[in-house]
Short mmCIF file of C-alpha atoms in Angstrom, two decimals:
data_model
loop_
_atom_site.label_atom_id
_atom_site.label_comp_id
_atom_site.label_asym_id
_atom_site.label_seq_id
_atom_site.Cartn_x
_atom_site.Cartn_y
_atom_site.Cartn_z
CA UNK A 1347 -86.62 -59.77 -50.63
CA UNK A 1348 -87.62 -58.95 -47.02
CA UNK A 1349 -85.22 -56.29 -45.31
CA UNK A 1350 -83.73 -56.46 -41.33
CA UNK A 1351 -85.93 -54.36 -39.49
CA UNK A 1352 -83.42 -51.62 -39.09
CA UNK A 1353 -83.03 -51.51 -43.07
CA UNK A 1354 -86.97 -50.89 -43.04
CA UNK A 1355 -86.77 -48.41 -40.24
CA UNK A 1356 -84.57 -46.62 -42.50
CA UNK A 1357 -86.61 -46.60 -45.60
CA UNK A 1358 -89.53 -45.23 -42.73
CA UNK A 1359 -87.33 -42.51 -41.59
CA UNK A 1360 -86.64 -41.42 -45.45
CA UNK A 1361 -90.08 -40.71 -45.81
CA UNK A 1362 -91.21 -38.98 -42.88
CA UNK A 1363 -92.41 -41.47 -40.52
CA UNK A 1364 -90.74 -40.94 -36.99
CA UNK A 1365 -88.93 -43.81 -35.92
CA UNK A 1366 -87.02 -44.93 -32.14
CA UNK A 1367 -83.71 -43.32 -32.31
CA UNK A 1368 -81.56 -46.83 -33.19
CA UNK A 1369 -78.66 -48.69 -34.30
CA UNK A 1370 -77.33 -51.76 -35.57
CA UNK A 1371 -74.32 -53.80 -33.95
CA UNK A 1372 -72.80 -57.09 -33.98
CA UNK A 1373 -70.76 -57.22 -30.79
CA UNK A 1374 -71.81 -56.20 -26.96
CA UNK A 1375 -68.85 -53.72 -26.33
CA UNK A 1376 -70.45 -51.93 -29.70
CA UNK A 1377 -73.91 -52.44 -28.26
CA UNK A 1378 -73.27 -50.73 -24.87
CA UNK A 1379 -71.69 -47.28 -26.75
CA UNK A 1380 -74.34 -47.00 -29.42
CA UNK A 1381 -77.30 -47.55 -25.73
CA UNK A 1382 -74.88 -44.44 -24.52
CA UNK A 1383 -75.15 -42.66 -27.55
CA UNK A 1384 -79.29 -43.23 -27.63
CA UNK A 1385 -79.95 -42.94 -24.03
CA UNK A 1386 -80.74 -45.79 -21.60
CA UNK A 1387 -83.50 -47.31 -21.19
CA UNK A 1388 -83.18 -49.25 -24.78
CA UNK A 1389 -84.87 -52.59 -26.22
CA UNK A 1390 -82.48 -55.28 -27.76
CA UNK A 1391 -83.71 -56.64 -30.96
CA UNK A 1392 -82.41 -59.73 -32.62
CA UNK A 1393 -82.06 -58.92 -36.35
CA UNK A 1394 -83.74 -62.08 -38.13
CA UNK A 1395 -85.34 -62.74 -41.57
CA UNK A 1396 -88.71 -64.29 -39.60
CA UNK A 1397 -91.55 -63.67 -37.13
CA UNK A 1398 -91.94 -64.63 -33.54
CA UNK A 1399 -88.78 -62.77 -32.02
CA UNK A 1400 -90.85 -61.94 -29.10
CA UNK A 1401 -91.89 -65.08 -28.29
CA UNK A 1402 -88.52 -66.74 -28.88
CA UNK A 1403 -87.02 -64.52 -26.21
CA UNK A 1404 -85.04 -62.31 -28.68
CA UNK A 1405 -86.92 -58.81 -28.05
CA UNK A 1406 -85.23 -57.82 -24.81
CA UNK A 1407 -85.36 -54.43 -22.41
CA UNK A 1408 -82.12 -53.38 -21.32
CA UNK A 1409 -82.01 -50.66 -17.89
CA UNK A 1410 -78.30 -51.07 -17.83
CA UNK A 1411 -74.98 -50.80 -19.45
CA UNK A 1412 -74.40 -54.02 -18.46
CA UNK A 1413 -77.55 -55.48 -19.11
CA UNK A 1414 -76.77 -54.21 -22.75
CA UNK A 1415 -74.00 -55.84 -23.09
CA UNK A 1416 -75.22 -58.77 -21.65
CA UNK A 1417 -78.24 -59.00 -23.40
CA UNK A 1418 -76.04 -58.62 -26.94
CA UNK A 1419 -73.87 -61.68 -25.91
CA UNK A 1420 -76.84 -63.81 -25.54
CA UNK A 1421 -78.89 -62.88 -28.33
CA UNK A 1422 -75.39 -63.12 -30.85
CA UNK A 1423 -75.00 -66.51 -29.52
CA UNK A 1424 -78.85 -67.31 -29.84
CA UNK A 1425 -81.02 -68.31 -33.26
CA UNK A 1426 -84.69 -68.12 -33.85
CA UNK A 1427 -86.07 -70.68 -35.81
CA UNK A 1428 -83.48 -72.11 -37.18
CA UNK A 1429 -81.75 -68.48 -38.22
CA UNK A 1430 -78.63 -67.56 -36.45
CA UNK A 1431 -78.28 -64.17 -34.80
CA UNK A 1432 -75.82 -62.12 -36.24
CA UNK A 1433 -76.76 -57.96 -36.03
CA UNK A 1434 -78.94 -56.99 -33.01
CA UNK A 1435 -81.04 -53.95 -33.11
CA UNK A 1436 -80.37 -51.18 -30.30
CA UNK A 1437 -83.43 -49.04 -30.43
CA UNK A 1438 -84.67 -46.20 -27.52
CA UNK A 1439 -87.20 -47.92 -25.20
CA UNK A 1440 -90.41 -45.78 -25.07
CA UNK A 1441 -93.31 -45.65 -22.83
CA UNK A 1442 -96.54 -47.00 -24.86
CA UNK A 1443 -100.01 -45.79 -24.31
CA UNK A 1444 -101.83 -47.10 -27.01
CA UNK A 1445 -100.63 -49.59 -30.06
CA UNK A 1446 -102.13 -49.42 -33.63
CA UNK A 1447 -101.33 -50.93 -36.89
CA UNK A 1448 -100.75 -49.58 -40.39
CA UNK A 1449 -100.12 -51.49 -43.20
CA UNK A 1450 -99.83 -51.88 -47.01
CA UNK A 1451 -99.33 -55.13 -49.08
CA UNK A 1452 -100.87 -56.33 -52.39
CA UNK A 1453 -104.54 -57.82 -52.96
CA UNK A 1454 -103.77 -61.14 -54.70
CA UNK A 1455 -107.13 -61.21 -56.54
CA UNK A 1456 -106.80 -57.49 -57.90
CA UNK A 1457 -103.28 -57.13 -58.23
CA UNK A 1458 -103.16 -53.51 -56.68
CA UNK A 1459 -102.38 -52.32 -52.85
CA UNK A 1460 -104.80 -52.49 -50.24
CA UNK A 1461 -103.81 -49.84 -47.70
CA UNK A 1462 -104.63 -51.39 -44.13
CA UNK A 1463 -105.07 -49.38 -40.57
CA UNK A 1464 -106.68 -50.85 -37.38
CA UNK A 1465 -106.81 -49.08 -33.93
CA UNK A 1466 -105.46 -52.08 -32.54
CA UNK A 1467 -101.90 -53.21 -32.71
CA UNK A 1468 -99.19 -55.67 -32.04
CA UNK A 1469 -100.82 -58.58 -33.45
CA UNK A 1470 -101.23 -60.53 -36.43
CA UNK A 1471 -103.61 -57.95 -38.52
CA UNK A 1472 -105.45 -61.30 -39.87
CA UNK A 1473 -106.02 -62.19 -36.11
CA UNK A 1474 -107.67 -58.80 -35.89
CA UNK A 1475 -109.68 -59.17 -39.04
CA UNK A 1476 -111.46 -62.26 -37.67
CA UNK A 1477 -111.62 -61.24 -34.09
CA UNK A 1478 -112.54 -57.35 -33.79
CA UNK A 1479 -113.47 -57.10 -37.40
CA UNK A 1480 -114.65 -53.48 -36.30
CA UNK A 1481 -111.20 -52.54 -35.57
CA UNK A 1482 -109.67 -53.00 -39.33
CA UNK A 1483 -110.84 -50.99 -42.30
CA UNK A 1484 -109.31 -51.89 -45.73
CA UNK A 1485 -109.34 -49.81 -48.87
CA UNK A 1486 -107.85 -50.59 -52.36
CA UNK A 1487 -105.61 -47.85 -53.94
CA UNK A 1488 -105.27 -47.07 -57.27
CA UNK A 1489 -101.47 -46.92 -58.59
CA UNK A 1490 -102.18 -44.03 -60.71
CA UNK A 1491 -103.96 -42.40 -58.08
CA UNK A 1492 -102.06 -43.49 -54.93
CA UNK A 1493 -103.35 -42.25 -51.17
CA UNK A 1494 -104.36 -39.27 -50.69
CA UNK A 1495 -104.27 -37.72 -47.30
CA UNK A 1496 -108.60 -37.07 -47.55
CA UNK A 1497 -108.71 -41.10 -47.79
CA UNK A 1498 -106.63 -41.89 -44.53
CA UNK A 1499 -108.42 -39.62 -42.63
CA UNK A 1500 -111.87 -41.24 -43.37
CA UNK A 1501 -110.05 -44.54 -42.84
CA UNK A 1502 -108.82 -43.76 -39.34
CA UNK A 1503 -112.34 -42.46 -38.29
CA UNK A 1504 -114.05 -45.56 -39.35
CA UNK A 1505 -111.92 -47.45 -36.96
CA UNK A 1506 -113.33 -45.61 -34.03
CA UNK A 1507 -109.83 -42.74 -34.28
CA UNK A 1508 -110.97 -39.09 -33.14
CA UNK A 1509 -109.64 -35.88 -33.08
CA UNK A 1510 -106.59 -35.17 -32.23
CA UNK A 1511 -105.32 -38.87 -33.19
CA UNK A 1512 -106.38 -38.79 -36.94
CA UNK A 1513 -104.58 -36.31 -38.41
CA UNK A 1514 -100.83 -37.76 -37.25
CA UNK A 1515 -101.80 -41.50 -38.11
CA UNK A 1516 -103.33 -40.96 -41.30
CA UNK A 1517 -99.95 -38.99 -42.31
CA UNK A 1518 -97.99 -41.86 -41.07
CA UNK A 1519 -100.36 -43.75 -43.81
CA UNK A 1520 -99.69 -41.99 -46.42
CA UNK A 1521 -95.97 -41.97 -45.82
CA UNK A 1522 -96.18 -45.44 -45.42
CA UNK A 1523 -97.69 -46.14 -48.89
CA UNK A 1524 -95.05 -43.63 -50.38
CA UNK A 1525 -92.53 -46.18 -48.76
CA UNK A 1526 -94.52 -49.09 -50.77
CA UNK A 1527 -94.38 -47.48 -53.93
CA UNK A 1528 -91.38 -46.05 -54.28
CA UNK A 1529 -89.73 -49.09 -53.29
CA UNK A 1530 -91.69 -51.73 -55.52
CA UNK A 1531 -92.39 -53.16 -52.33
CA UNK A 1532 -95.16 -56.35 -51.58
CA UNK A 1533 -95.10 -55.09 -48.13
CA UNK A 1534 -94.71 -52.53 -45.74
CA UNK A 1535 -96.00 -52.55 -42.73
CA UNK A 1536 -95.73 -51.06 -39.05
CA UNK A 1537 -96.73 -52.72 -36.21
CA UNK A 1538 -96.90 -51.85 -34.06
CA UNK A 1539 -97.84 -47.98 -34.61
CA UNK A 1540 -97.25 -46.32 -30.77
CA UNK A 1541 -98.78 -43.26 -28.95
CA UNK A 1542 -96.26 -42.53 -26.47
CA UNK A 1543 -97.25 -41.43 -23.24
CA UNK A 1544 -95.75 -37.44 -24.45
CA UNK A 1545 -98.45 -38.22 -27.05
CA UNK A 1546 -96.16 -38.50 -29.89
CA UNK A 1547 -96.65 -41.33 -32.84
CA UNK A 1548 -93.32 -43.34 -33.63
CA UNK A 1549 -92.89 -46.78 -35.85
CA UNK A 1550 -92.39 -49.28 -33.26
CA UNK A 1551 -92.00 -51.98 -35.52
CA UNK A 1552 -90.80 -52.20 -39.48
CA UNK A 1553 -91.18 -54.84 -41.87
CA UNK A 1554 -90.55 -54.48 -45.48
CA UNK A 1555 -90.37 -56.85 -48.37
CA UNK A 1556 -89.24 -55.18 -51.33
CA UNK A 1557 -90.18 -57.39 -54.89
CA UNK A 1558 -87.11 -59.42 -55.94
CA UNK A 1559 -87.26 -58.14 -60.04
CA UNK A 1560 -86.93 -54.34 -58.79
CA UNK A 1561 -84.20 -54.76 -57.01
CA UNK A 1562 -81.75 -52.96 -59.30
CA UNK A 1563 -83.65 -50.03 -59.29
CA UNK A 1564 -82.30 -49.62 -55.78
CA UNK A 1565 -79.28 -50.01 -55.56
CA UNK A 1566 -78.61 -46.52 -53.56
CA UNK A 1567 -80.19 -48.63 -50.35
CA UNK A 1568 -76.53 -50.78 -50.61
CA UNK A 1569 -78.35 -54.02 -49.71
CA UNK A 1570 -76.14 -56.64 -49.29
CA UNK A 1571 -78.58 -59.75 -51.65
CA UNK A 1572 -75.95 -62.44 -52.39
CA UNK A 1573 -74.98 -62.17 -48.48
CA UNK A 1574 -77.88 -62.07 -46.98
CA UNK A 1575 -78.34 -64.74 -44.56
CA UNK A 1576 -82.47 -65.83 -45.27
CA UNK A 1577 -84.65 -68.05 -44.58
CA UNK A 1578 -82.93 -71.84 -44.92
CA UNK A 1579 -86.14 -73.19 -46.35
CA UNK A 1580 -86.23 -69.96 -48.50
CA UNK A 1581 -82.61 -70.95 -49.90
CA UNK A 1582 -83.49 -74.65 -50.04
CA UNK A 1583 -86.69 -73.39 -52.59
CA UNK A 1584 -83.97 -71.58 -54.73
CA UNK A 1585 -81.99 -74.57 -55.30
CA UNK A 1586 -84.89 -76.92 -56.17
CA UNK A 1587 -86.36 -74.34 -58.67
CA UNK A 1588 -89.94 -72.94 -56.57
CA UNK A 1589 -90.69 -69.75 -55.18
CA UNK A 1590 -90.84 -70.17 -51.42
CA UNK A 1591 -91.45 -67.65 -48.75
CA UNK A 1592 -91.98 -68.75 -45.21
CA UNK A 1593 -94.90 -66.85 -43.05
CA UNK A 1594 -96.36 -67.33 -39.85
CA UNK A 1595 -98.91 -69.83 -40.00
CA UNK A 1596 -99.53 -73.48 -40.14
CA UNK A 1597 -101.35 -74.64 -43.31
CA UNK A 1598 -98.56 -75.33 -46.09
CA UNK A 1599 -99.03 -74.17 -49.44
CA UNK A 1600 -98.38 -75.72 -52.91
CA UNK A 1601 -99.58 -74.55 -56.09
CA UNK A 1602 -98.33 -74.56 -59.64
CA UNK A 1603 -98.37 -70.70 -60.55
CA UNK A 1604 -97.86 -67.19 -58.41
CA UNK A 1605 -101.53 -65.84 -59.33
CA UNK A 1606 -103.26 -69.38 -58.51
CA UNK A 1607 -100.90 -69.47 -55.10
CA UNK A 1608 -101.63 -65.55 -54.13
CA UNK A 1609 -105.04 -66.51 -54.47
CA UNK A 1610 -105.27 -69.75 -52.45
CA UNK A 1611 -102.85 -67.99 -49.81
CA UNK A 1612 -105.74 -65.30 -49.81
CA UNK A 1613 -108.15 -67.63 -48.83
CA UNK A 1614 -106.84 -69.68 -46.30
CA UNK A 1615 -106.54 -66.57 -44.38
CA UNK A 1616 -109.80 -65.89 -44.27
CA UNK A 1617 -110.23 -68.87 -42.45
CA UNK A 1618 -106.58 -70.11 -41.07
CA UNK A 1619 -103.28 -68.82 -41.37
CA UNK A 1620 -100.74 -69.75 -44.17
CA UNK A 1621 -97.59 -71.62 -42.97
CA UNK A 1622 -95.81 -70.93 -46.29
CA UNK A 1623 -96.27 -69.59 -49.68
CA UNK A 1624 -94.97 -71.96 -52.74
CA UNK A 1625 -95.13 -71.54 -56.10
CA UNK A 1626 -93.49 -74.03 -58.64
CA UNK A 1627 -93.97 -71.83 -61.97
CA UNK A 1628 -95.76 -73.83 -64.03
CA UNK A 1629 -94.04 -76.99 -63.17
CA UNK A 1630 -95.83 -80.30 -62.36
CA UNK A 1631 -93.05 -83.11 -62.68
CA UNK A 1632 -93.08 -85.70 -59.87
CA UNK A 1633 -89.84 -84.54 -58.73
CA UNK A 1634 -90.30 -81.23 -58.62
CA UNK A 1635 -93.54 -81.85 -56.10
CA UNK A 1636 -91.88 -84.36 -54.23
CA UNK A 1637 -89.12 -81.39 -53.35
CA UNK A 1638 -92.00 -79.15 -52.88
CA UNK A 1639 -93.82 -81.24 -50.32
CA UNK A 1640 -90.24 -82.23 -49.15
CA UNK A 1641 -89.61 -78.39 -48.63
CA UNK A 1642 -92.78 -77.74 -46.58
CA UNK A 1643 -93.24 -80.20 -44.79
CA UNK A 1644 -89.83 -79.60 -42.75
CA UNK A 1645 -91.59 -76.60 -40.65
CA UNK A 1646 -92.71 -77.29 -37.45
CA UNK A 1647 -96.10 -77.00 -36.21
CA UNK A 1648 -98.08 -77.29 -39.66
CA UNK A 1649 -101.43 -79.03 -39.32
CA UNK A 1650 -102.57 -79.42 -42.48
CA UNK A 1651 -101.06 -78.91 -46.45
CA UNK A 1652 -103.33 -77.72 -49.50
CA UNK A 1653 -102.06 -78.42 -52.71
CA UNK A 1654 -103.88 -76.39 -55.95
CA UNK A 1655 -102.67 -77.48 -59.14
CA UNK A 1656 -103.81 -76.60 -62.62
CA UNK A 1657 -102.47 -77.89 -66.05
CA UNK A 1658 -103.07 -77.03 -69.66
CA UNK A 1659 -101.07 -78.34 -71.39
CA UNK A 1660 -98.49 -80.19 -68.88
CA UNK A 1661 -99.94 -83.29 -67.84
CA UNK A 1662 -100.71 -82.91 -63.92
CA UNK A 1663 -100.54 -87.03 -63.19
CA UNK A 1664 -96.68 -86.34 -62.69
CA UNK A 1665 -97.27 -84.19 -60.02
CA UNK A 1666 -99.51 -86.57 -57.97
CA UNK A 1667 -96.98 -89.23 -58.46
CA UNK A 1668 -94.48 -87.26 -56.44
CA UNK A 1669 -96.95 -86.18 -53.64
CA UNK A 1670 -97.41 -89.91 -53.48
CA UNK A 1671 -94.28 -90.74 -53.42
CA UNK A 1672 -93.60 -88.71 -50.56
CA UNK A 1673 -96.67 -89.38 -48.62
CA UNK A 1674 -95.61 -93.22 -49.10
CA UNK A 1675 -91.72 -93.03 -47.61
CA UNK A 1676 -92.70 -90.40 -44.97
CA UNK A 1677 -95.62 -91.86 -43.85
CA UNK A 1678 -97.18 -88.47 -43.60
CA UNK A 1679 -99.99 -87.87 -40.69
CA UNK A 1680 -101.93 -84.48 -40.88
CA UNK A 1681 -104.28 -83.57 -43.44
CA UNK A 1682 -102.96 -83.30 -47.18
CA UNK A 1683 -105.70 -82.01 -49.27
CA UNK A 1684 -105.21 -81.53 -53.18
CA UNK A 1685 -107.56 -79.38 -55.67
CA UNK A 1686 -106.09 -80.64 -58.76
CA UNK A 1687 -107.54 -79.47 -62.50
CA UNK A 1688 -106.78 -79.92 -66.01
CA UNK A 1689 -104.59 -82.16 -68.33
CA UNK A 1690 -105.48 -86.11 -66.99
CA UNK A 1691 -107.35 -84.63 -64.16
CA UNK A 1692 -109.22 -87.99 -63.26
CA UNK A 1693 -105.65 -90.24 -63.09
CA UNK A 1694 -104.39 -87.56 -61.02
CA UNK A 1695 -107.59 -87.64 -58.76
CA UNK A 1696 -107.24 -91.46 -58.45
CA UNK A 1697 -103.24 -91.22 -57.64
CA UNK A 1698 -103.57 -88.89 -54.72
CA UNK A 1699 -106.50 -90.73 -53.06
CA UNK A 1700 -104.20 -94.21 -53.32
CA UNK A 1701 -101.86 -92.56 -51.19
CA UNK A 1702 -104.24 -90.55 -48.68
CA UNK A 1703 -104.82 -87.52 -50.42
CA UNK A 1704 -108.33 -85.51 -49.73
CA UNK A 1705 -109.31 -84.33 -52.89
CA UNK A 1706 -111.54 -81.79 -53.95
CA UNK A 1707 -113.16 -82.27 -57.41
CA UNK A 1708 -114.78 -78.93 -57.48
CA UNK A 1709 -113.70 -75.92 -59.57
CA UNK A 1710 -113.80 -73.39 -56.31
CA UNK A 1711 -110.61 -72.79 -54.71
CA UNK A 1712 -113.22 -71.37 -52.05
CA UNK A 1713 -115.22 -74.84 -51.67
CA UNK A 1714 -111.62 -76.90 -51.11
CA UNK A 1715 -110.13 -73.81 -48.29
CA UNK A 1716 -113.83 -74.54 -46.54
CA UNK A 1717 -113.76 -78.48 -46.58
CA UNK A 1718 -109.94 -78.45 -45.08
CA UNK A 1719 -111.41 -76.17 -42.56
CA UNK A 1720 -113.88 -78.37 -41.50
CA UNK A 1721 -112.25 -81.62 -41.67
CA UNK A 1722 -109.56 -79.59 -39.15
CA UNK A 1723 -112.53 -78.33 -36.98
CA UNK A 1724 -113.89 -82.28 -37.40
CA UNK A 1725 -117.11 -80.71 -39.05
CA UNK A 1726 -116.34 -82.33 -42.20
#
């Protein structure tokens, strides 16, 4: 479950790592005394279960009591994709010298955290890894281990960090990967990480997703589940029986287990960015795929969706049926690619290339995330 950002900014400030003075309100009159109580100037965040707030106008700068309260009326009355805007964030304004990122999630191939730090900040950190490859350094932790403070230090000098800068970041590290584990969370991340101009280090940004099957081991955070406005595409995966959790990218995502999908979500970022991941546990009926591509297809923006399917003992022919089926009616014009292996492999093969399916016979998830590539780049 991912938390509002001022829920993660709270978890942050429980373990030590210094935070914008903030608060949370859901009406303008509310908004200007809580920018009183901070301390004007103050940045108006609309609190949203997605990414791209900036961009969709809902990250604002207020100088004024009035613009407060102006700014509050617009962004309640505003969504962002799709998500109405019902809390907004009032958090002190601060003057930025440098941004950097710190982050913690889990490797999908190892099953353990990879702790994550770059000297650059507010931007995608898989932008980074493929642009100024320089500027990230990676390191898996072990749980019975965890991070020591030794290891963040090395971590922030091999990103170029000196002096006085890597003592104070590589604390905010390990704090952050205290947050991750005692919260049985999939990800915690700041960005992005701010030097102030007075030199100090504050979380600028929070995001938090916290795994679904520990969630009543916390009940002491008092988070609101059943209520909690998500994601509609998120709900609509609930109802039709698939794991679905909406990112940032624009490659859909369908495979038939969490380990094979972690894994193929892992390598399209090394190359593009995910739009979506989807998981159908195990299932491969035709209607269960036809929902699935149903379900991802209705974001905007994707360009292409990679379907990796394995079955042992459930027959996988079903499942091609219903991408069919749904190529057929919807008529269906970017890139659908399918690595499909297993139980009546070759049917399945012949099914999706009837109905305009690029499939990939070979066993490497690797191979299929390259030739999608390619045919996108028109090198294929």
């Amino acid at each position: 479950m991912r938390l509002y950002e001022f829920e993660a900014s709270g978890l942050f400030a429980r373990k030590g790592i210094p935070v914008p003075r903030n608060a949370v309100v859901t009406s303008p009159q509310e908004a200007r005394e809580k920018a009183e109580e901070i301390g004007l100037p103050v940045m108006l965040k609309a609190q949203v279960l997605t990414g791209g707030r900036g961009l969709a106008g809902a990250v604002q700068a207020a100088e004024s009591l009035d613009q407060v309260e102006r700014g509050t009326e617009s962004l309640l009355a505003s969504s962002v994709r799709g998500l109405p805007v019902q809390q907004v964030m009032v958090a002190q304004k601060v003057d930025v010298a440098k941004e950097l990122y710190l982050g913690v999630t889990i490797d999908g191939y190892r099953g353990t955290p990879v702790v994550i730090v770059s000297s650059e900040g507010g931007v995608s950190v898989n932008q980074l890894v493929m642009e100024q490859p320089k500027s990230v350094a990676m390191r898996l932790v072990s749980i019975s281990k965890g991070l020591h403070l030794a290891e963040a230090r090395e971590m922030c000098r091999e990103v170029g960090m000196e002096g006085h800068e890597v003592t104070p970041v590589a604390s905010m590290l390990t704090a952050l990967y205290r947050v991750f584990e005692s919260y049985d969370c999939l990800v915690a991340e700041i960005n992005p990480l701010a030097r102030t101009t007075q030199g100090k280090y504050l979380g600028l940004d929070a995001k938090v997703e916290i795994d679904d099957s520990s969630l009543y081991r916390h009940i002491d955070l008092n988070l609101d589940v059943e209520g909690r406005i998500d994601n509609p595409r998120e709900r609509k995966g609930r109802e039709i029986g698939v794991t679905y959790v909406e990112l940032d990218g624009d490659i859909g995502l369908i495979a038939s287990g969490a380990g094979l999908g972690m894994a193929s979500m892992d390598i399209i970022k090394q190359k593009m960015r995910p739009a979506n991941f989807l998981e159908t546990g195990g299932g491969i009926t035709a209607e269960l795929l036809y929902n699935a591509m149903d379900l991802v297809m209705q974001k905007e923006g994707l360009r292409a969706v990679f379907i990796n399917i394995y079955g042992g003992i459930n027959p996988i022919h079903e499942g091609a049926k219903g991408v069919g089926k749904y190529m057929k009616e919807h008529n269906v014009s970017i890139p659908v690619m399918a690595k499909a292996l297993g139980n009546r492999q070759e049917e399945t093969w012949e099914i999706f290339r009837e109905h305009g399916v690029h499939v990939v016979t070979d066993i490497s998830t690797e191979k299929a995330i390259e030739y999608l590539a390619g045919l996108l780049e028109g090198t294929a």
